[in-house]
Coordinates of C-alpha atoms in Angstrom, one line a residue:
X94 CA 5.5 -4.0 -3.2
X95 CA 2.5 -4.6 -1.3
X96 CA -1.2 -4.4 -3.1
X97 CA -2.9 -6.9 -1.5
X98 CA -3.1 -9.0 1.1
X99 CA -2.7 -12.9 1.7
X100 CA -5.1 -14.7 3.3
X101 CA -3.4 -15.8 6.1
X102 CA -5.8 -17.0 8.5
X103 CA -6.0 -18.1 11.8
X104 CA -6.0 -21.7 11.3
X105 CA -2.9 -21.1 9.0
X106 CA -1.8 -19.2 12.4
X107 CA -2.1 -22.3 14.3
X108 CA -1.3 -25.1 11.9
X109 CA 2.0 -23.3 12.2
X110 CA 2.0 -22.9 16.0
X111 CA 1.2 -26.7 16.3
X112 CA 4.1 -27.4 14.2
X113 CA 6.6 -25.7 16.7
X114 CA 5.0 -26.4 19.8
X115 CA 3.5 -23.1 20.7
X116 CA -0.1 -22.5 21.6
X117 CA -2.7 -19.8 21.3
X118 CA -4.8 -19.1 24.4
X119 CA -8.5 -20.0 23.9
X120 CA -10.6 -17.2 23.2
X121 CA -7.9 -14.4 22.8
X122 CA -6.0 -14.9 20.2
X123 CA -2.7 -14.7 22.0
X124 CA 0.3 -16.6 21.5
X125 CA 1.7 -18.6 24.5
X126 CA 4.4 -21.1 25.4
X127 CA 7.8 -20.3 23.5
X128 CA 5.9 -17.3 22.3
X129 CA 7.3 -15.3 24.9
X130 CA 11.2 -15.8 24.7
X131 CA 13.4 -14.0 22.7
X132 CA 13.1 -9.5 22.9
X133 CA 10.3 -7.2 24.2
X134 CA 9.3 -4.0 24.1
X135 CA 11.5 -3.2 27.5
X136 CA 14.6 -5.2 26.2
X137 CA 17.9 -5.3 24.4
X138 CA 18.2 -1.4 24.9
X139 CA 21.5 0.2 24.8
X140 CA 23.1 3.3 26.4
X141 CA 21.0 6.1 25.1
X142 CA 23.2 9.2 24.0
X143 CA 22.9 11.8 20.9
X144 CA 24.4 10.2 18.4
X145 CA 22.0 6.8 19.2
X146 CA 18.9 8.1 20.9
X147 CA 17.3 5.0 20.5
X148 CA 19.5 3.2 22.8
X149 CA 20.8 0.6 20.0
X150 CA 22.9 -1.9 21.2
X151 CA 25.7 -1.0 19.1
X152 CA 27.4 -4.3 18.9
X153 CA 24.7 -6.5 18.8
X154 CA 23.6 -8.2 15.3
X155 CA 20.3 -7.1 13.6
X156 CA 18.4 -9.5 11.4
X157 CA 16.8 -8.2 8.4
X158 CA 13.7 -9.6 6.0
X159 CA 13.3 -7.9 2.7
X160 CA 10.4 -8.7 -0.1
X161 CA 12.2 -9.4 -2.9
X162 CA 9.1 -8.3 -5.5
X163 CA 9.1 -5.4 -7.4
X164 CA 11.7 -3.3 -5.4
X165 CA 13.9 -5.9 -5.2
X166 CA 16.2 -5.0 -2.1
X167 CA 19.2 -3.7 -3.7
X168 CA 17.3 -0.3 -1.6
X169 CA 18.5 -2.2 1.8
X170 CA 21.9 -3.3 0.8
X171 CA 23.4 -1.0 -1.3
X172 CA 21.7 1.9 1.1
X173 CA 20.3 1.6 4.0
X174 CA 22.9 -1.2 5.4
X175 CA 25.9 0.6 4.6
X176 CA 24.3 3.7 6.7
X177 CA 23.8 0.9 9.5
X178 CA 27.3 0.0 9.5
X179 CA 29.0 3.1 9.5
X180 CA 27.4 4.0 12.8
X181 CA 27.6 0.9 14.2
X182 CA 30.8 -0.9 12.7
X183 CA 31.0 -3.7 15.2
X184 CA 27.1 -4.8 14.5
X185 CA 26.9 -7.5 12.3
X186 CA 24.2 -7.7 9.7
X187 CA 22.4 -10.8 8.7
X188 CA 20.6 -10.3 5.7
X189 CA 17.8 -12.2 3.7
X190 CA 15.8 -11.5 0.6
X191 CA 12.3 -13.2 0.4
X192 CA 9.6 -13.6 -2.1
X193 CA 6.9 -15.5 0.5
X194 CA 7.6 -13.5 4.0
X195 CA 4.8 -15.5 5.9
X196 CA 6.0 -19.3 4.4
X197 CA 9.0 -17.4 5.6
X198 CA 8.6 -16.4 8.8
X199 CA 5.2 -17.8 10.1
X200 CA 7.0 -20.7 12.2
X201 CA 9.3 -17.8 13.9
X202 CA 6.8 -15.7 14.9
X203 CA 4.7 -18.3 16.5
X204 CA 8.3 -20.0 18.2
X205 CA 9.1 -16.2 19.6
X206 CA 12.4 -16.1 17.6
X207 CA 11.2 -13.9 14.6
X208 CA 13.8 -11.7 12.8
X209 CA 14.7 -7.8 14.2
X210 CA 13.4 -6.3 11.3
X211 CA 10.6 -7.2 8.4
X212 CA 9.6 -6.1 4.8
X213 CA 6.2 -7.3 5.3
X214 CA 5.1 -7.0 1.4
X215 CA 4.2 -9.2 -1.6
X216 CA 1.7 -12.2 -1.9
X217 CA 2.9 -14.2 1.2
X218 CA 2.3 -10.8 3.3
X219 CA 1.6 -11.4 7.2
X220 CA -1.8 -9.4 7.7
X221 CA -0.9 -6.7 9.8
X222 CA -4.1 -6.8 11.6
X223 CA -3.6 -10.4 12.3
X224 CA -0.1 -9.7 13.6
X225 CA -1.5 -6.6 16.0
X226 CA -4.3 -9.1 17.3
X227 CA -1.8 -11.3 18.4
X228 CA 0.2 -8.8 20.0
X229 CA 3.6 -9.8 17.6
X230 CA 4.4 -6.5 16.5
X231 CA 6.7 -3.8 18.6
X232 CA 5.3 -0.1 19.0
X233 CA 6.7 2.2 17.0
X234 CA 6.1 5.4 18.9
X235 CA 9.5 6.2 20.0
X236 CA 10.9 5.6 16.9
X237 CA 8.6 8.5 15.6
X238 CA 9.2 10.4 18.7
X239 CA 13.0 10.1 18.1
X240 CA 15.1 13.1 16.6
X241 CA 15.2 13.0 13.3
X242 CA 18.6 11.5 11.1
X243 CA 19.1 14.6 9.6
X244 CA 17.9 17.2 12.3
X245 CA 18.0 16.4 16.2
X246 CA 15.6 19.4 17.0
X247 CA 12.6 17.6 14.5
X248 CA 11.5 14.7 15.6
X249 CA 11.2 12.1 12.7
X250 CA 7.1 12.1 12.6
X251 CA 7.7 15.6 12.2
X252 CA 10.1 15.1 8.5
X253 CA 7.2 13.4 7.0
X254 CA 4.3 13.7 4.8
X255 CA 1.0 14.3 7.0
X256 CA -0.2 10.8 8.1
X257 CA 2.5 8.8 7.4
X258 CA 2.6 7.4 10.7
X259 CA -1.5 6.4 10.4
X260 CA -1.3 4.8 8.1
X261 CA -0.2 1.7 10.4
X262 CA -1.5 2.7 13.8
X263 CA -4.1 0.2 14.5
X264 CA -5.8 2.0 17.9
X265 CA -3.6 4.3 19.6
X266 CA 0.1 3.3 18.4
X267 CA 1.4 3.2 15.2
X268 CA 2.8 -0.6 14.8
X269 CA 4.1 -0.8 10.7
X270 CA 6.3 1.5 9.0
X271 CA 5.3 2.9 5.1
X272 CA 8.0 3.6 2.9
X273 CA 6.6 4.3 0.0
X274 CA 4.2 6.9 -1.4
X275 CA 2.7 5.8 -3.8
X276 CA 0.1 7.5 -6.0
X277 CA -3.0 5.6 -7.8
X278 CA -5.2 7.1 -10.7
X279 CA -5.7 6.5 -14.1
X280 CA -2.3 6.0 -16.5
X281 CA -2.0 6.8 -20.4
X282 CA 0.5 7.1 -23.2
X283 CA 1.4 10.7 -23.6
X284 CA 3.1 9.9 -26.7
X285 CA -0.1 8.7 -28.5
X286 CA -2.2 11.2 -26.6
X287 CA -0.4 13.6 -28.0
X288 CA -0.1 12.2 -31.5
X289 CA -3.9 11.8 -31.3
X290 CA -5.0 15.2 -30.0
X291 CA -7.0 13.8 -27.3
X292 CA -6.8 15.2 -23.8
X293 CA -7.2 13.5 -20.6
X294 CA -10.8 14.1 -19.3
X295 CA -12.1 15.9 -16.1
X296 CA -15.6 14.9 -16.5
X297 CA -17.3 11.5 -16.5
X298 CA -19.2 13.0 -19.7
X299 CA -16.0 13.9 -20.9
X300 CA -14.3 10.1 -20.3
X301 CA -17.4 8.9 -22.1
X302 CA -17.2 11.0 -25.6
X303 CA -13.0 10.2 -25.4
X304 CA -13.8 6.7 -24.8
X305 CA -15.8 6.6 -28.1
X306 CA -13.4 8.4 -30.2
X307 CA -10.9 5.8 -28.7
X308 CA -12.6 2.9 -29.7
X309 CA -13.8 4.7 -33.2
X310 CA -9.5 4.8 -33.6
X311 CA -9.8 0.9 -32.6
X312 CA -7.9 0.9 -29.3
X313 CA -10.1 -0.6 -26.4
X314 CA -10.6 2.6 -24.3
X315 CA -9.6 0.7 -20.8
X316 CA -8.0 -2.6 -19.8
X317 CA -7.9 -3.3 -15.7
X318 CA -6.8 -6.2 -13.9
X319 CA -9.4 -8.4 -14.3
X320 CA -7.8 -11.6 -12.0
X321 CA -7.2 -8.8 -9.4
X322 CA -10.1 -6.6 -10.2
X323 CA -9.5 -4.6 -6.4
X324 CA -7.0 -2.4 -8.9
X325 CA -10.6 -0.9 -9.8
X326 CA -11.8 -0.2 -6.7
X327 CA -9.7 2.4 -6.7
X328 CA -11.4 4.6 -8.8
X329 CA -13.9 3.6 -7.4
X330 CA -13.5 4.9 -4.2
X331 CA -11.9 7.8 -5.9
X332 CA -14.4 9.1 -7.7
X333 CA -17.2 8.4 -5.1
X334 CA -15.0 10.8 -2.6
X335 CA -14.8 13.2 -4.7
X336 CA -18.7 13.0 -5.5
X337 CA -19.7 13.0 -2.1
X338 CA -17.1 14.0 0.2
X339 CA -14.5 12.1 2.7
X340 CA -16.8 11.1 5.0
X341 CA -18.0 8.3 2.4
X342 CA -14.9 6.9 2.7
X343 CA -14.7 7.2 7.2
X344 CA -18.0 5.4 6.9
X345 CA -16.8 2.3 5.3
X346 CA -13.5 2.3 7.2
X347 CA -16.0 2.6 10.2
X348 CA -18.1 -0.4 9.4
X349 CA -20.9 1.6 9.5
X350 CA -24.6 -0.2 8.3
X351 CA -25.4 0.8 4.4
X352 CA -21.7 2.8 4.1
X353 CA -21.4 1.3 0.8
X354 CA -24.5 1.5 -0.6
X355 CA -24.0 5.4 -0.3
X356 CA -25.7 7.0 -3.3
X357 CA -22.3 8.4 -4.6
X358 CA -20.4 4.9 -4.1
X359 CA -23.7 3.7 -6.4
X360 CA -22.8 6.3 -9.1
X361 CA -19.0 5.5 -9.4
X362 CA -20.2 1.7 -9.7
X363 CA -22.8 2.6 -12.1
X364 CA -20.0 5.0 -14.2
X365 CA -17.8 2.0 -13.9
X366 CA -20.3 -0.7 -14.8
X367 CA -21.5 1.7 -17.6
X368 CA -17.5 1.5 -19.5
X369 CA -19.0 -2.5 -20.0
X370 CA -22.3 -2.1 -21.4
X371 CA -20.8 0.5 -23.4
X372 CA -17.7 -2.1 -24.9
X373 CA -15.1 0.2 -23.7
X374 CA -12.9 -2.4 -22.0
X375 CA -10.3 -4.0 -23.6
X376 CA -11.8 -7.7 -25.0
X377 CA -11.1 -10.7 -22.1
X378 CA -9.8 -7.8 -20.1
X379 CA -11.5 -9.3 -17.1
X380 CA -9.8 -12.5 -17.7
X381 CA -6.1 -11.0 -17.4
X382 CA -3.6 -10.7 -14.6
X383 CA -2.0 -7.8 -14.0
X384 CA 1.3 -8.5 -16.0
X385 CA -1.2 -9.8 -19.2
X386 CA -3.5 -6.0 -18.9
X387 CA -0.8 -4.5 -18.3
X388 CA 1.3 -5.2 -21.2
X389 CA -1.5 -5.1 -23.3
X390 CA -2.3 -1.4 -22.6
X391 CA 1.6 -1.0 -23.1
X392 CA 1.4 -2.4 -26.9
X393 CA -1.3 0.3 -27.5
X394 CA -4.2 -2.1 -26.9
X395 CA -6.0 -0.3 -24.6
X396 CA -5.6 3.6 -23.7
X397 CA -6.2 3.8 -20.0
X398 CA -5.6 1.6 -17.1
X399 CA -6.1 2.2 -13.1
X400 CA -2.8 1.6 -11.0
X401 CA -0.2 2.8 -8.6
X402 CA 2.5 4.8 -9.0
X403 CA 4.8 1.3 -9.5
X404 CA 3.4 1.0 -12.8
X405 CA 6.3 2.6 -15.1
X406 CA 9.2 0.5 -13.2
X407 CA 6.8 -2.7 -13.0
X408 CA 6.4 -2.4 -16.8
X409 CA 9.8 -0.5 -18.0
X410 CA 11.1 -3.8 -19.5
X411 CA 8.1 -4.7 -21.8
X412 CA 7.6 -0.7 -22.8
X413 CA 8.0 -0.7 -26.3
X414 CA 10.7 3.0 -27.4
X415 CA 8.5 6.3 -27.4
X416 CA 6.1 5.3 -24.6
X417 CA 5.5 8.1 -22.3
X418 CA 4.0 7.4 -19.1
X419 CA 1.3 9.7 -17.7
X420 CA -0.5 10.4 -15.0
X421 CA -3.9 11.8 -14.5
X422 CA -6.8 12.1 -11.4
X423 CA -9.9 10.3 -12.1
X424 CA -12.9 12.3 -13.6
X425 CA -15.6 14.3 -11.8
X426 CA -18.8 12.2 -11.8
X427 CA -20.9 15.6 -11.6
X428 CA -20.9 19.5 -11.5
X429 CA -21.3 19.8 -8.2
X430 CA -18.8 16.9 -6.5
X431 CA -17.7 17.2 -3.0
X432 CA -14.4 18.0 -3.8
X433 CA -12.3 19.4 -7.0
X434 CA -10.6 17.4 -9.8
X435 CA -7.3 17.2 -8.7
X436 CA -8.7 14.8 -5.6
X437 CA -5.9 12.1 -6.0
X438 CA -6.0 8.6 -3.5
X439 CA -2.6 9.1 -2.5
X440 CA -1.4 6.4 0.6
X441 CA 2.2 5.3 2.6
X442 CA 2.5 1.8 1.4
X443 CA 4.9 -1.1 1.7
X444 CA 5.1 -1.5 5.6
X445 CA 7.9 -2.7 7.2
X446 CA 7.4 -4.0 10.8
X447 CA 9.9 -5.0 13.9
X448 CA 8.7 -7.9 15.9
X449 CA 7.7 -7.7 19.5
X450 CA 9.9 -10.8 20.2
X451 CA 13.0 -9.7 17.9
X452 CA 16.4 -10.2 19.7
X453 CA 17.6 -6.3 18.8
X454 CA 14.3 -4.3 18.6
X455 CA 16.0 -1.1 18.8
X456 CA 18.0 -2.0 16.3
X457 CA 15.1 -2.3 13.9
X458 CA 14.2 1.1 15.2
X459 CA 17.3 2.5 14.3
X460 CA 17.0 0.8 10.8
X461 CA 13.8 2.4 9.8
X462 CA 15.2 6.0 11.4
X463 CA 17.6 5.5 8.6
X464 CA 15.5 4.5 6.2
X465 CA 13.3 8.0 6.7
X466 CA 16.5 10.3 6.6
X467 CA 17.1 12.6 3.7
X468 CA 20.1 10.1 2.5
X469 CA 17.7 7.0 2.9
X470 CA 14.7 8.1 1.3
X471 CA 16.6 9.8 -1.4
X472 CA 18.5 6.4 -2.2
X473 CA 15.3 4.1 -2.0
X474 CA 13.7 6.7 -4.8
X475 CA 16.3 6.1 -6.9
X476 CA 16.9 2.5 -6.6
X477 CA 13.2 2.3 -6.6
X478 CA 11.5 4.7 -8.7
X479 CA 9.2 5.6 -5.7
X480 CA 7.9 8.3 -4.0
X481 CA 8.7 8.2 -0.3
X482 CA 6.7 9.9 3.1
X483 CA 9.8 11.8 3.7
X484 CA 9.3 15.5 3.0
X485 CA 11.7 16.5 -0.2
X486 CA 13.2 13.5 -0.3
X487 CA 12.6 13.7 -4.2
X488 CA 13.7 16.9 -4.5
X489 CA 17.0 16.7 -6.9
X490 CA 16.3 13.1 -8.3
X491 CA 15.9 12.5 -11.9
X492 CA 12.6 11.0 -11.5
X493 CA 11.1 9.0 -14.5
X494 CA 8.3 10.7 -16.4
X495 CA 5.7 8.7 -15.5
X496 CA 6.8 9.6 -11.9
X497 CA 7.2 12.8 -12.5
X498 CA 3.8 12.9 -13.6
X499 CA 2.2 11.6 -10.9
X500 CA 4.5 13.8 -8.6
X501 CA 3.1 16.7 -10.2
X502 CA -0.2 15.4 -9.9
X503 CA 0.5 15.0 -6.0
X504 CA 1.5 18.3 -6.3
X505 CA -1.2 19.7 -7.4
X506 CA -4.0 17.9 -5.1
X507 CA -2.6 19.9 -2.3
X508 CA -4.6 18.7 0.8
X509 CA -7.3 17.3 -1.2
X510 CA -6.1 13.6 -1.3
X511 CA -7.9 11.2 0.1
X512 CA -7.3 7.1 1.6
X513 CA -9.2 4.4 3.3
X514 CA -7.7 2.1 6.1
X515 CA -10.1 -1.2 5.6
X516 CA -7.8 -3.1 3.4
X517 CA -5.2 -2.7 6.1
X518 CA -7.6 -2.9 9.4
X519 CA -9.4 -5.9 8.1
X520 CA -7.6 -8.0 5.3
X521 CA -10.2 -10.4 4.2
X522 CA -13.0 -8.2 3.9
X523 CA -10.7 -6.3 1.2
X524 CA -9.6 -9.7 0.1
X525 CA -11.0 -11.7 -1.3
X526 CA -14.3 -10.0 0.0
X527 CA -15.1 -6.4 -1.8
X528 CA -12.3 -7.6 -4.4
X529 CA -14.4 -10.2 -5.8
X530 CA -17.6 -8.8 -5.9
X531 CA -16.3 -5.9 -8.2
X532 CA -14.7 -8.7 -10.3
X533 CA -18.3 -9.5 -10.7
X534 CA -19.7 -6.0 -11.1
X535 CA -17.1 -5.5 -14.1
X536 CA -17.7 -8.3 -15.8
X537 CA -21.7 -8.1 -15.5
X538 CA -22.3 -11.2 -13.1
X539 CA -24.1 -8.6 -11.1
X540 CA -26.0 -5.1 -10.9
X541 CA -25.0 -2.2 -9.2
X542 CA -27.5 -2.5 -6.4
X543 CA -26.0 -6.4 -6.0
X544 CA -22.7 -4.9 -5.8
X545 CA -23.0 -2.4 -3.6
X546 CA -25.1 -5.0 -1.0
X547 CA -22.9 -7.4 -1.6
X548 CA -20.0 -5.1 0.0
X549 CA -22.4 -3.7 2.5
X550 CA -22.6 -7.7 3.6
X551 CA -18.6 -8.0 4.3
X552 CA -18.8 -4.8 6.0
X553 CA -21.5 -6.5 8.7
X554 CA -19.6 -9.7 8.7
X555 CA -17.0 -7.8 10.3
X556 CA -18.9 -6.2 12.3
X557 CA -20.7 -8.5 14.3
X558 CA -17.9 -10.8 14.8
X559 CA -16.7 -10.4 18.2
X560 CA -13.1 -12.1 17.7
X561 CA -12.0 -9.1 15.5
X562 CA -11.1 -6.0 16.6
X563 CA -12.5 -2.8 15.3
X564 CA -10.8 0.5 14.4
X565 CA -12.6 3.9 13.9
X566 CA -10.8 6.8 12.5

């Protein structure tokens, strides 16, 4: 599952394209020589008709790259490519799980022979801005314009949760594919919640008089992931949103001069920061991974810890008998916030992409229409334990409590949920950027005022370089 980025640069880029003979043009960032074989947008269609409206070639084969992480792919071949092959028995599959996509696939794309269809996910994940800059990815419009699996009079952009299809339009056209929905605030035990008497807070002031009665009970009142702090700049972000409104967070996406040193971005830093001057944090927390914080707040060390939704089936094998995961919203940082409580950061994730250059790009098409039918979505929940963008799709599944939680919790935010798009528009700012200076803002390397400059400076960085494109939303 994707929740971060890899750094995979341009001189990555060409070290590769050097390696198979291709060449990017000075000063564009294009790909050239072999580059251009293989598919294209225009290609490899078939005979368009209701039962295939995408015009798949139905006997051609389709090539398939899944991120074997946390979702394993048991999603793709124990769902979606049986659906494949029942409408289109004569196509053969070719299918390949991965743990690194770009070691993977970094030589294909830049030799024009990359594979139909991509999981793009996990720590060796292809920067999808990178892969838009260098014009490698296929438009996915008519896929959303297509009728949907389930309904031929709604089209598929139409079955989905709103802004599904944003989330990877870079511009004009939407170029990835998010599967999953996945839902980030603060996770506790209910069980020992419950045995406890405490209740989850909706106030910073309340957080702050639980945390000491936490730590009075000696549990660490929060752990986080200190390695890969960016877990916390999710309530970060969160919280300053729901202090000052969503146009905090359009600022930032849009690059704009002193968008993070907003005054409510300052007071979720400071209400952060403040958790480690007070010793709420779990002892070495900082120093941890994600697996390390995250089993310790499962042994009771610690009572809350920031994440996504993935949390319960990413930890369901260390989870000691009687842990209940539960969900809540980050607290209000004041009386009069922007917007209400139940303000959740709610986002499509895990993209999955079809290359420009991809022998059967319809066919990838097809694949993902699959994927977003009732039947597909339905079946990657279960296998999953995810939320999907696909209206109801969870309706009828025995979800997980933890899930269930946070599907309540989704639920209840109504239209108030909120998401940025610079981690996806602009992959190292995010990484290892703002990422690393919160790591130092947690663990009291720097002030608040450091911090927030600090972040302000990635944002111009961007900026003024030329080479990159921007995006405004």
């Amino acid at each position: 599952m994707t929740r971060f980025s890899a750094d995979w640069s341009r001189r990555a880029f060409l070290r590769g394209a050097l390696a198979t003979g291709a060449l990017v043009l000075p000063g564009t960032g294009f790909l050239a020589g072999c580059a251009t074989s293989g598919g294209g947008q225009e290609q490899t269609e078939g005979e368009k008709t209701a039962d295939n409206p995408l015009g798949v070639p139905t006997d051609q084969p389709l090539e398939i790259y899944i991120f074997n992480g946390g979702f394993g792919d048991k999603y793709a071949t124990d769902v979606h490519q049986p659906m494949y092959k029942e409408r289109y028995p004569d196509a053969t599959i070719n299918h390949k799980a991965e743990v690194d996509i770009a070691g993977a696939l970094q030589s294909r794309f830049v030799g024009g022979n990359p594979p139909d269809f991509v999981n793009d996910s996990g720590d060796g994940q292809i920067p999808l801005g990178q892969l838009v800059s260098d014009d490698q990815l296929y438009d996915l419009t008519d896929l959303y314009d297509a009728p949907s699996w389930d309904d031929p009079n709604k089209k598929v952009r139409d079955t989905l949760v709103p802004n599904a299809a944003l989330s990877g339009t870079f511009g004009d056209k939407p170029y990835a594919m998010h599967m999953a929905l996945t839902v980030f605030g603060l996770w506790y035990n209910k069980t020992l919640f419950d045995e406890k008497g405490w209740t989850p807070p909706k106030t910073w002031a309340e957080m702050t008089a639980l945390c000491k009665e936490i730590k009075t009970a000696g549990i660490a009142p929060w752990a986080y992931q200190g390695v890969h702090a960016r877990y916390m700049t999710w309530p970060l972000l969160t919280m300053a949103a729901k202090l000052g409104g969503q146009d905090v967070l359009k600022a930032i996406d849009n690059l704009e001069d002193g968008a993070w040193q907003h005054e409510a971005v300052k007071e979720s830093a400071n209400a952060l920061a403040g958790l480690r001057s007070a010793g709420y944090y779990l002892a070495g927390t900082e120093g941890m991974d994600h697996i390390q914080s995250q089993n310790a707040w499962s042994e009771g060390k610690a009572a809350f810890i920031p994440c996504g939704s993935w949390l319960e089936s990413e930890q369901k094998d260390v989870t000691p008998e009687g842990f209940e995961f539960a969900f809540t919203p980050e607290p209000l940082l004041s009386d009069d916030a922007a917007m209400p409580f139940e303000t959740i950061y709610a986002a499509p994730g895990e993209p999955y992409i079809v290359p420009k250059q991809a022998k059967n790009p319809r066919g990838g098409l097809e694949y993902m229409r699959i994927m977003l039918s009732q039947e597909g979505a339905k079946g990657f929940t279960k296998e999953t334990s995810s939320l999907t963008v696909v209206n109801g799709s969870a309706e009828g599944v025995d979800l997980p409590a933890g899930l269930t939680s946070a599907k309540t919790a989704l639920d209840a935010a109504g239209d108030d949920v909120v998401s940025w798009m610079y981690q996806t528009w602009y992959a190292k700012m995010w990484n290892p950027g703002i990422n690393a200076h919160i790591g130092d803002l947690l663990a009291g390397r720097t002030s608040v005022d450091e911090f927030t400059a600090a972040c302000d400076g990635e944002a111009k960085k961007v900026r003024d370089d030329d080479s990159i494109t921007k995006y405004t939303r």
